[in-house]
Structures are given as structure tokens and as C-alpha cells.
PDB file of C-alpha atoms and ligand atoms in Angstrom:
ATOM      1  CA  MET B 945      -0.028  -0.192  -0.061  1.00  0.00           C
ATOM      2  CA  ARG B 946       1.189   3.574  -1.075  1.00  0.00           C
ATOM      3  CA  VAL B 947      -0.296   6.179   0.674  1.00  0.00           C
ATOM      4  CA  ILE B 948       0.694  10.297   0.650  1.00  0.00           C
ATOM      5  CA  LEU B 949      -0.377  12.311   3.578  1.00  0.00           C
ATOM      6  CA  LEU B 950      -1.040  16.371   2.466  1.00  0.00           C
ATOM      7  CA  GLY B 951      -1.767  19.208   5.244  1.00  0.00           C
ATOM      8  CA  ALA B 952      -0.352  22.180   6.188  1.00  0.00           C
ATOM      9  CA  PRO B 953       2.497  22.141   9.051  1.00  0.00           C
ATOM     10  CA  GLY B 954       0.688  21.090  12.192  1.00  0.00           C
ATOM     11  CA  ALA B 955      -2.004  19.306  10.354  1.00  0.00           C
ATOM     12  CA  GLY B 956      -1.383  15.772  12.126  1.00  0.00           C
ATOM     13  CA  LYS B 957       0.550  14.409   9.184  1.00  0.00           C
ATOM     14  CA  GLY B 958       3.350  12.660  11.376  1.00  0.00           C
ATOM     15  CA  THR B 959       1.010  11.778  13.835  1.00  0.00           C
ATOM     16  CA  GLN B 960      -1.243   9.836  11.495  1.00  0.00           C
ATOM     17  CA  ALA B 961       1.602   8.307   9.519  1.00  0.00           C
ATOM     18  CA  LEU B 962       2.784   6.783  12.730  1.00  0.00           C
ATOM     19  CA  ARG B 963      -0.812   5.276  13.660  1.00  0.00           C
ATOM     20  CA  LEU B 964      -0.533   3.852   9.462  1.00  0.00           C
ATOM     21  CA  LYS B 965       2.718   2.473  10.162  1.00  0.00           C
ATOM     22  CA  GLU B 966       1.871   0.232  13.006  1.00  0.00           C
ATOM     23  CA  LYS B 967      -1.520  -0.730  11.470  1.00  0.00           C
ATOM     24  CA  TYR B 968      -0.344  -1.951   7.722  1.00  0.00           C
ATOM     25  CA  GLN B 969       3.416  -2.288   9.120  1.00  0.00           C
ATOM     26  CA  ILE B 970       4.883  -0.365   6.196  1.00  0.00           C
ATOM     27  CA  PRO B 971       7.520   2.640   6.992  1.00  0.00           C
ATOM     28  CA  GLN B 972       6.722   6.204   7.489  1.00  0.00           C
ATOM     29  CA  LEU B 973       8.860   8.470   4.914  1.00  0.00           C
ATOM     30  CA  SER B 974       8.859  11.565   6.413  1.00  0.00           C
ATOM     31  CA  SER B 975      10.482  14.396   4.296  1.00  0.00           C
ATOM     32  CA  GLY B 976      11.483  16.417   7.154  1.00  0.00           C
ATOM     33  CA  ASP B 977      12.523  13.836   9.279  1.00  0.00           C
ATOM     34  CA  MET B 978      15.187  12.908   6.553  1.00  0.00           C
ATOM     35  CA  LEU B 979      15.959  16.118   6.152  1.00  0.00           C
ATOM     36  CA  ARG B 980      16.956  16.908   9.923  1.00  0.00           C
ATOM     37  CA  ALA B 981      18.659  13.611   9.797  1.00  0.00           C
ATOM     38  CA  ALA B 982      21.028  15.178   7.167  1.00  0.00           C
ATOM     39  CA  VAL B 983      21.338  18.358   8.652  1.00  0.00           C
ATOM     40  CA  GLU B 984      22.568  16.484  11.813  1.00  0.00           C
ATOM     41  CA  ALA B 985      24.880  14.054   9.720  1.00  0.00           C
ATOM     42  CA  ARG B 986      26.237  17.290   8.243  1.00  0.00           C
ATOM     43  CA  THR B 987      25.920  15.645   4.737  1.00  0.00           C
ATOM     44  CA  PRO B 988      26.466  18.145   1.864  1.00  0.00           C
ATOM     45  CA  ALA B 989      22.412  18.041   0.979  1.00  0.00           C
ATOM     46  CA  GLY B 990      21.583  18.651   4.967  1.00  0.00           C
ATOM     47  CA  ILE B 991      24.416  21.709   5.192  1.00  0.00           C
ATOM     48  CA  SER B 992      22.859  23.458   2.529  1.00  0.00           C
ATOM     49  CA  ALA B 993      19.140  22.971   3.634  1.00  0.00           C
ATOM     50  CA  LYS B 994      19.860  23.861   7.228  1.00  0.00           C
ATOM     51  CA  ALA B 995      19.149  27.894   6.966  1.00  0.00           C
ATOM     52  CA  ILE B 996      16.116  26.909   4.648  1.00  0.00           C
ATOM     53  CA  MET B 997      14.558  25.127   7.116  1.00  0.00           C
ATOM     54  CA  ASP B 998      15.326  27.193   9.994  1.00  0.00           C
ATOM     55  CA  LYS B 999      13.524  29.645   8.665  1.00  0.00           C
ATOM     56  CA  GLY B1000      10.661  27.902   7.171  1.00  0.00           C
ATOM     57  CA  GLY B1001      11.285  27.914   3.461  1.00  0.00           C
ATOM     58  CA  LEU B1002      11.036  24.820   1.533  1.00  0.00           C
ATOM     59  CA  VAL B1003      14.415  23.032   0.682  1.00  0.00           C
ATOM     60  CA  PRO B1004      15.140  22.762  -3.528  1.00  0.00           C
ATOM     61  CA  ASP B1005      13.102  20.251  -5.354  1.00  0.00           C
ATOM     62  CA  GLU B1006      16.352  18.698  -6.801  1.00  0.00           C
ATOM     63  CA  THR B1007      17.548  17.824  -2.608  1.00  0.00           C
ATOM     64  CA  VAL B1008      14.184  16.459  -1.763  1.00  0.00           C
ATOM     65  CA  VAL B1009      13.654  14.542  -4.310  1.00  0.00           C
ATOM     66  CA  GLY B1010      17.128  12.911  -4.277  1.00  0.00           C
ATOM     67  CA  ILE B1011      16.656  12.136  -0.730  1.00  0.00           C
ATOM     68  CA  VAL B1012      13.446  10.799  -0.993  1.00  0.00           C
ATOM     69  CA  ALA B1013      14.067   8.652  -4.230  1.00  0.00           C
ATOM     70  CA  GLU B1014      16.653   6.828  -2.298  1.00  0.00           C
ATOM     71  CA  ARG B1015      14.845   6.357   0.313  1.00  0.00           C
ATOM     72  CA  ILE B1016      12.099   4.507  -1.860  1.00  0.00           C
ATOM     73  CA  GLU B1017      14.220   2.376  -3.152  1.00  0.00           C
ATOM     74  CA  ALA B1018      15.543   0.832   0.137  1.00  0.00           C
ATOM     75  CA  PRO B1019      14.106  -2.672   0.592  1.00  0.00           C
ATOM     76  CA  ASP B1020      11.539  -2.060   3.746  1.00  0.00           C
ATOM     77  CA  ALA B1021       9.982   0.314   1.070  1.00  0.00           C
ATOM     78  CA  GLU B1022       9.320  -2.101  -1.291  1.00  0.00           C
ATOM     79  CA  ALA B1023       5.655  -3.784   0.322  1.00  0.00           C
ATOM     80  CA  GLY B1024       4.678  -0.260   0.284  1.00  0.00           C
ATOM     81  CA  PHE B1025       5.054   2.929   2.504  1.00  0.00           C
ATOM     82  CA  ILE B1026       3.351   6.638   3.758  1.00  0.00           C
ATOM     83  CA  LEU B1027       4.848   9.425   2.357  1.00  0.00           C
ATOM     84  CA  ASP B1028       4.548  12.163   4.936  1.00  0.00           C
ATOM     85  CA  GLY B1029       5.973  16.113   3.893  1.00  0.00           C
ATOM     86  CA  PHE B1030       6.264  14.718   0.385  1.00  0.00           C
ATOM     87  CA  PRO B1031       5.631  15.827  -2.697  1.00  0.00           C
ATOM     88  CA  ARG B1032       5.399  19.556  -1.397  1.00  0.00           C
ATOM     89  CA  THR B1033       5.250  20.930  -4.819  1.00  0.00           C
ATOM     90  CA  VAL B1034       3.914  20.023  -8.227  1.00  0.00           C
ATOM     91  CA  ARG B1035       7.848  19.397  -9.394  1.00  0.00           C
ATOM     92  CA  GLN B1036       8.097  16.772  -6.694  1.00  0.00           C
ATOM     93  CA  ALA B1037       4.742  15.286  -7.350  1.00  0.00           C
ATOM     94  CA  GLN B1038       5.656  14.676 -10.796  1.00  0.00           C
ATOM     95  CA  ALA B1039       9.139  13.496  -9.963  1.00  0.00           C
ATOM     96  CA  LEU B1040       7.597  10.907  -7.716  1.00  0.00           C
ATOM     97  CA  ASP B1041       4.879  10.048 -10.667  1.00  0.00           C
ATOM     98  CA  LYS B1042       8.492   9.176 -12.935  1.00  0.00           C
ATOM     99  CA  LEU B1043      10.315   7.346 -10.009  1.00  0.00           C
ATOM    100  CA  LEU B1044       7.416   5.372  -9.354  1.00  0.00           C
ATOM    101  CA  ALA B1045       6.538   4.535 -13.202  1.00  0.00           C
ATOM    102  CA  ALA B1046       9.907   3.633 -13.436  1.00  0.00           C
ATOM    103  CA  LYS B1047       9.214   0.735 -10.690  1.00  0.00           C
ATOM    104  CA  ASN B1048       6.143  -0.233 -12.132  1.00  0.00           C
ATOM    105  CA  MET B1049       4.430   0.916  -9.178  1.00  0.00           C
ATOM    106  CA  ALA B1050       1.120   2.930  -8.357  1.00  0.00           C
ATOM    107  CA  LEU B1051      -0.226   5.153  -5.672  1.00  0.00           C
ATOM    108  CA  ASP B1052      -3.043   3.872  -3.598  1.00  0.00           C
ATOM    109  CA  SER B1053      -4.752   6.959  -1.806  1.00  0.00           C
ATOM    110  CA  VAL B1054      -3.576  10.703  -1.056  1.00  0.00           C
ATOM    111  CA  ILE B1055      -5.311  11.992   1.876  1.00  0.00           C
ATOM    112  CA  GLU B1056      -5.297  15.633   2.752  1.00  0.00           C
ATOM    113  CA  LEU B1057      -5.956  16.676   6.719  1.00  0.00           C
ATOM    114  CA  GLU B1058      -7.612  19.658   6.753  1.00  0.00           C
ATOM    115  CA  VAL B1059      -7.568  22.150   9.344  1.00  0.00           C
ATOM    116  CA  ASP B1060      -7.964  25.873   9.863  1.00  0.00           C
ATOM    117  CA  ASP B1061      -4.876  28.197   9.974  1.00  0.00           C
ATOM    118  CA  ALA B1062      -5.985  29.343  12.984  1.00  0.00           C
ATOM    119  CA  ALA B1063      -5.970  26.145  15.023  1.00  0.00           C
ATOM    120  CA  LEU B1064      -2.299  25.326  13.746  1.00  0.00           C
ATOM    121  CA  LEU B1065      -0.154  27.996  15.350  1.00  0.00           C
ATOM    122  CA  GLY B1066      -1.381  26.756  18.487  1.00  0.00           C
ATOM    123  CA  ARG B1067      -0.432  23.263  17.743  1.00  0.00           C
ATOM    124  CA  ILE B1068       2.804  23.786  16.929  1.00  0.00           C
ATOM    125  CA  ALA B1069       2.959  25.924  20.006  1.00  0.00           C
ATOM    126  CA  LYS B1070       1.768  23.300  22.299  1.00  0.00           C
ATOM    127  CA  ARG B1071       4.142  20.405  20.497  1.00  0.00           C
ATOM    128  CA  ALA B1072       6.999  23.005  21.258  1.00  0.00           C
ATOM    129  CA  SER B1073       6.000  23.413  24.926  1.00  0.00           C
ATOM    130  CA  GLU B1074       5.536  19.875  25.326  1.00  0.00           C
ATOM    131  CA  THR B1075       9.220  18.852  23.905  1.00  0.00           C
ATOM    132  CA  LEU B1076      10.633  21.352  26.487  1.00  0.00           C
ATOM    133  CA  ALA B1077       8.994  19.656  29.567  1.00  0.00           C
ATOM    134  CA  SER B1078       9.943  16.470  28.575  1.00  0.00           C
ATOM    135  CA  GLY B1079      13.345  17.509  28.290  1.00  0.00           C
ATOM    136  CA  GLY B1080      13.700  17.553  24.289  1.00  0.00           C
ATOM    137  CA  THR B1081      15.260  19.957  21.709  1.00  0.00           C
ATOM    138  CA  VAL B1082      12.724  22.383  20.308  1.00  0.00           C
ATOM    139  CA  ARG B1083      12.553  21.944  16.139  1.00  0.00           C
ATOM    140  CA  ALA B1084      14.538  25.504  15.154  1.00  0.00           C
ATOM    141  CA  ASP B1085      11.593  26.142  12.813  1.00  0.00           C
ATOM    142  CA  ASP B1086       8.913  25.701  15.408  1.00  0.00           C
ATOM    143  CA  ASN B1087       7.985  29.603  16.135  1.00  0.00           C
ATOM    144  CA  PRO B1088       5.729  31.978  15.038  1.00  0.00           C
ATOM    145  CA  GLU B1089       8.078  33.685  12.802  1.00  0.00           C
ATOM    146  CA  ALA B1090       9.458  30.528  10.990  1.00  0.00           C
ATOM    147  CA  PHE B1091       5.677  28.944  11.092  1.00  0.00           C
ATOM    148  CA  GLU B1092       3.965  32.176   9.264  1.00  0.00           C
ATOM    149  CA  VAL B1093       6.905  31.224   6.464  1.00  0.00           C
ATOM    150  CA  ARG B1094       5.777  27.413   6.394  1.00  0.00           C
ATOM    151  CA  LEU B1095       2.489  28.561   6.163  1.00  0.00           C
ATOM    152  CA  SER B1096       2.608  30.410   3.191  1.00  0.00           C
ATOM    153  CA  ALA B1097       4.679  27.827   1.244  1.00  0.00           C
ATOM    154  CA  TYR B1098       1.648  25.098   2.087  1.00  0.00           C
ATOM    155  CA  HIS B1099      -0.704  27.681   0.799  1.00  0.00           C
ATOM    156  CA  ALA B1100       1.641  28.950  -2.013  1.00  0.00           C
ATOM    157  CA  GLN B1101       2.976  25.789  -2.941  1.00  0.00           C
ATOM    158  CA  THR B1102       1.717  22.867  -1.660  1.00  0.00           C
ATOM    159  CA  ALA B1103      -1.919  23.625  -2.037  1.00  0.00           C
ATOM    160  CA  PRO B1104      -1.565  22.919  -5.933  1.00  0.00           C
ATOM    161  CA  VAL B1105      -0.270  19.269  -4.996  1.00  0.00           C
ATOM    162  CA  SER B1106      -3.878  18.804  -3.910  1.00  0.00           C
ATOM    163  CA  GLU B1107      -5.261  19.869  -7.116  1.00  0.00           C
ATOM    164  CA  TYR B1108      -2.600  17.619  -8.825  1.00  0.00           C
ATOM    165  CA  TYR B1109      -3.709  14.599  -7.311  1.00  0.00           C
ATOM    166  CA  ARG B1110      -7.655  15.418  -7.093  1.00  0.00           C
ATOM    167  CA  GLN B1111      -7.366  15.774 -11.084  1.00  0.00           C
ATOM    168  CA  ARG B1112      -5.794  12.023 -10.993  1.00  0.00           C
ATOM    169  CA  GLY B1113      -8.578  10.869  -8.795  1.00  0.00           C
ATOM    170  CA  LEU B1114      -6.574  10.329  -5.943  1.00  0.00           C
ATOM    171  CA  LEU B1115      -7.348  12.759  -3.163  1.00  0.00           C
ATOM    172  CA  LYS B1116      -9.542  11.968  -0.293  1.00  0.00           C
ATOM    173  CA  THR B1117     -10.323  14.464   2.597  1.00  0.00           C
ATOM    174  CA  VAL B1118     -10.388  14.036   5.906  1.00  0.00           C
ATOM    175  CA  ASP B1119     -11.390  16.603   8.967  1.00  0.00           C
ATOM    176  CA  GLY B1120      -7.911  17.038  10.836  1.00  0.00           C
ATOM    177  CA  MET B1121      -9.833  19.372  13.410  1.00  0.00           C
ATOM    178  CA  ALA B1122     -11.280  16.015  14.816  1.00  0.00           C
ATOM    179  CA  SER B1123      -9.592  14.073  18.085  1.00  0.00           C
ATOM    180  CA  VAL B1124      -6.282  11.870  16.853  1.00  0.00           C
ATOM    181  CA  ASP B1125      -8.438   8.865  17.344  1.00  0.00           C
ATOM    182  CA  ASP B1126     -11.051   9.910  15.039  1.00  0.00           C
ATOM    183  CA  VAL B1127      -8.961  11.313  12.142  1.00  0.00           C
ATOM    184  CA  ALA B1128      -7.272   7.897  12.301  1.00  0.00           C
ATOM    185  CA  SER B1129     -10.127   5.899  11.859  1.00  0.00           C
ATOM    186  CA  ALA B1130     -11.446   8.435   8.856  1.00  0.00           C
ATOM    187  CA  ILE B1131      -8.220   7.624   7.294  1.00  0.00           C
ATOM    188  CA  GLU B1132      -8.366   3.749   7.707  1.00  0.00           C
ATOM    189  CA  GLN B1133     -11.907   3.879   6.398  1.00  0.00           C
ATOM    190  CA  LEU B1134     -10.945   5.717   3.264  1.00  0.00           C
ATOM    191  CA  ILE B1135      -7.989   3.493   3.116  1.00  0.00           C
ATOM    192  CA  ASP B1136     -10.045   0.166   3.537  1.00  0.00           C
ATOM    193  CA  ARG B1137     -12.804   1.143   1.120  1.00  0.00           C
TER     194      ARG B1137
HETATM  195  P1  ADP Y1378       6.162  20.321   8.886  1.00  0.00           P
HETATM  196  O1  ADP Y1378       5.005  19.992   7.920  1.00  0.00           O
HETATM  197  O2  ADP Y1378       5.711  20.546  10.139  1.00  0.00           O
HETATM  198  O3  ADP Y1378       6.142  21.937   8.322  1.00  0.00           O
HETATM  199  P2  ADP Y1378       8.257  18.483   8.229  1.00  0.00           P
HETATM  200  O4  ADP Y1378       9.063  18.106   9.368  1.00  0.00           O
HETATM  201  O5  ADP Y1378       7.714  18.180   7.257  1.00  0.00           O
HETATM  202  O6  ADP Y1378       7.288  19.666   9.068  1.00  0.00           O
HETATM  203  O7  ADP Y1378       9.238  19.898   7.612  1.00  0.00           O
HETATM  204  C1  ADP Y1378      10.152  20.400   7.791  1.00  0.00           C
HETATM  205  C2  ADP Y1378      10.729  21.519   6.974  1.00  0.00           C
HETATM  206  O8  ADP Y1378      11.517  20.821   6.044  1.00  0.00           O
HETATM  207  C3  ADP Y1378       9.967  22.494   6.012  1.00  0.00           C
HETATM  208  O9  ADP Y1378       9.661  23.711   6.484  1.00  0.00           O
HETATM  209  C4  ADP Y1378      11.244  22.398   5.093  1.00  0.00           C
HETATM  210  O10 ADP Y1378      12.087  23.186   4.978  1.00  0.00           O
HETATM  211  C5  ADP Y1378      11.941  21.307   4.769  1.00  0.00           C
HETATM  212  N1  ADP Y1378      10.695  20.099   4.014  1.00  0.00           N
HETATM  213  C6  ADP Y1378      10.235  18.626   4.268  1.00  0.00           C
HETATM  214  N2  ADP Y1378       9.953  18.387   3.219  1.00  0.00           N
HETATM  215  C7  ADP Y1378      10.010  18.845   2.359  1.00  0.00           C
HETATM  216  C8  ADP Y1378       9.715  18.923   0.680  1.00  0.00           C
HETATM  217  N3  ADP Y1378       9.184  18.033   0.381  1.00  0.00           N
HETATM  218  N4  ADP Y1378       9.995  19.942   0.062  1.00  0.00           N
HETATM  219  C9  ADP Y1378      10.957  20.832   0.458  1.00  0.00           C
HETATM  220  N5  ADP Y1378      11.327  21.093   1.627  1.00  0.00           N
HETATM  221  C10 ADP Y1378      10.704  20.349   2.715  1.00  0.00           C
END
């Protein structure tokens, strides 16, 4: 099963991806996690991505496509995967189509989590304070300034990705304002249908 989770920053993609990972026993491929790992490991891609990420901007398509493509090639992704945070631009969606076609793979569903803009900043702030309370390190981009940039990148560049998949008959939408459990069951119903 190959699923894409779409939604604004803070919409709950990561949380729901983990649920799906457990339920269907397929890996969660989070482009944000991959990029943060590249930053941590100080790879050339990570070094150039860091400043952009910290400010909330989008990393260049070539960089992200390269990293995700490599991950999709890994043996554990053969039986399926949940993509979280990718594709974020129409060019990334086109690159993914090419990549999957070359491997004779197709997408099963693209699920968009819909959350009001007003609720998103509150969720990010909550994540930052919970991380602090548990002794963790808050993400450099989980602050109001970087969040504004992330949200505008989402509206300008990622919203067209939903349209891209809608036109291909793959897009399904879920009310992301509901509780984590309710969102999870709505997603499962769409997938199992
Ligand atoms: P969120 O969805 O909460 O904003 P992510 O962990 O998905 O967080 O992404 C964090 C940052 O990593 C983004 O703001 C962006 O800088 C970068 N990033 C992640 N995925 C992509 C992508 N597909 N294309 C470009 N940049 C990306």
C-alpha cells in the first residue's frame, strides 16, 4: 500500500503516519525527518538545507527528490510506504510519478488533512512546549516567525499538489480538526474502502 499524507504544517501528518505505520506495518517516509537527519549528519545536502529549514522555507526540489528517491529504493519500502511531507510542490509530485512509474508502482491514496489555519499555530506552540517539558530540543522552525513562512509556503506551493492529485482521482480529504482517534479511523475507512 502506498499512501501520501498531505496537509499544512501542524495538521497531524506525522501523528497519523505513525498510526498507519503500526496498523499496516509499512514504513513512514517523512521528508522532514530525512532532511533533519541530513542536517544532523552534516551531509552536503543537509548543510545547504539547514538555513532554509530554520527560516521555514522549502528546500530545493532537487535536494528533496534525491533524498526521498533513495529512501523509496530501500528494501523495506518495497511492500509499501506512507509519505509524510512529500511531495510539497507540483514538481516534486511529477518527479514522484516518474520514479514510481519506473518501478511499476502506483499510488493507492492521497489523503489530505484539513485543519483551519487558526488552529495550526496553536498546535505548533503546544508541540514546542511539550518538547521542552519532556527535556527535548525544540525544532528550530517551531516558532511563530518560521511558522508564518511555512504556512505561506504551504498555501502557495503545496495547495496546488492537492489539485494535482484531485485531477488524477486520487485525493481524499479528512477533517483534521477531529480528535487523533477520529482522524485515524476516518483515514482507515478511506484506505480500506
Ligand atoms: P511541517 O510539516 O511540520 O512543516 P516537516 O518536518 O514536514 O514539518 O518539514 C520541516 C521543513 O523541512 C520544512 O519547513 C522544509 O524546510 C523542509 N522540507 C520537508 N519536506 C520538504 C519537501 N518535500 N520539500 C521541500 N522542503 C521540505
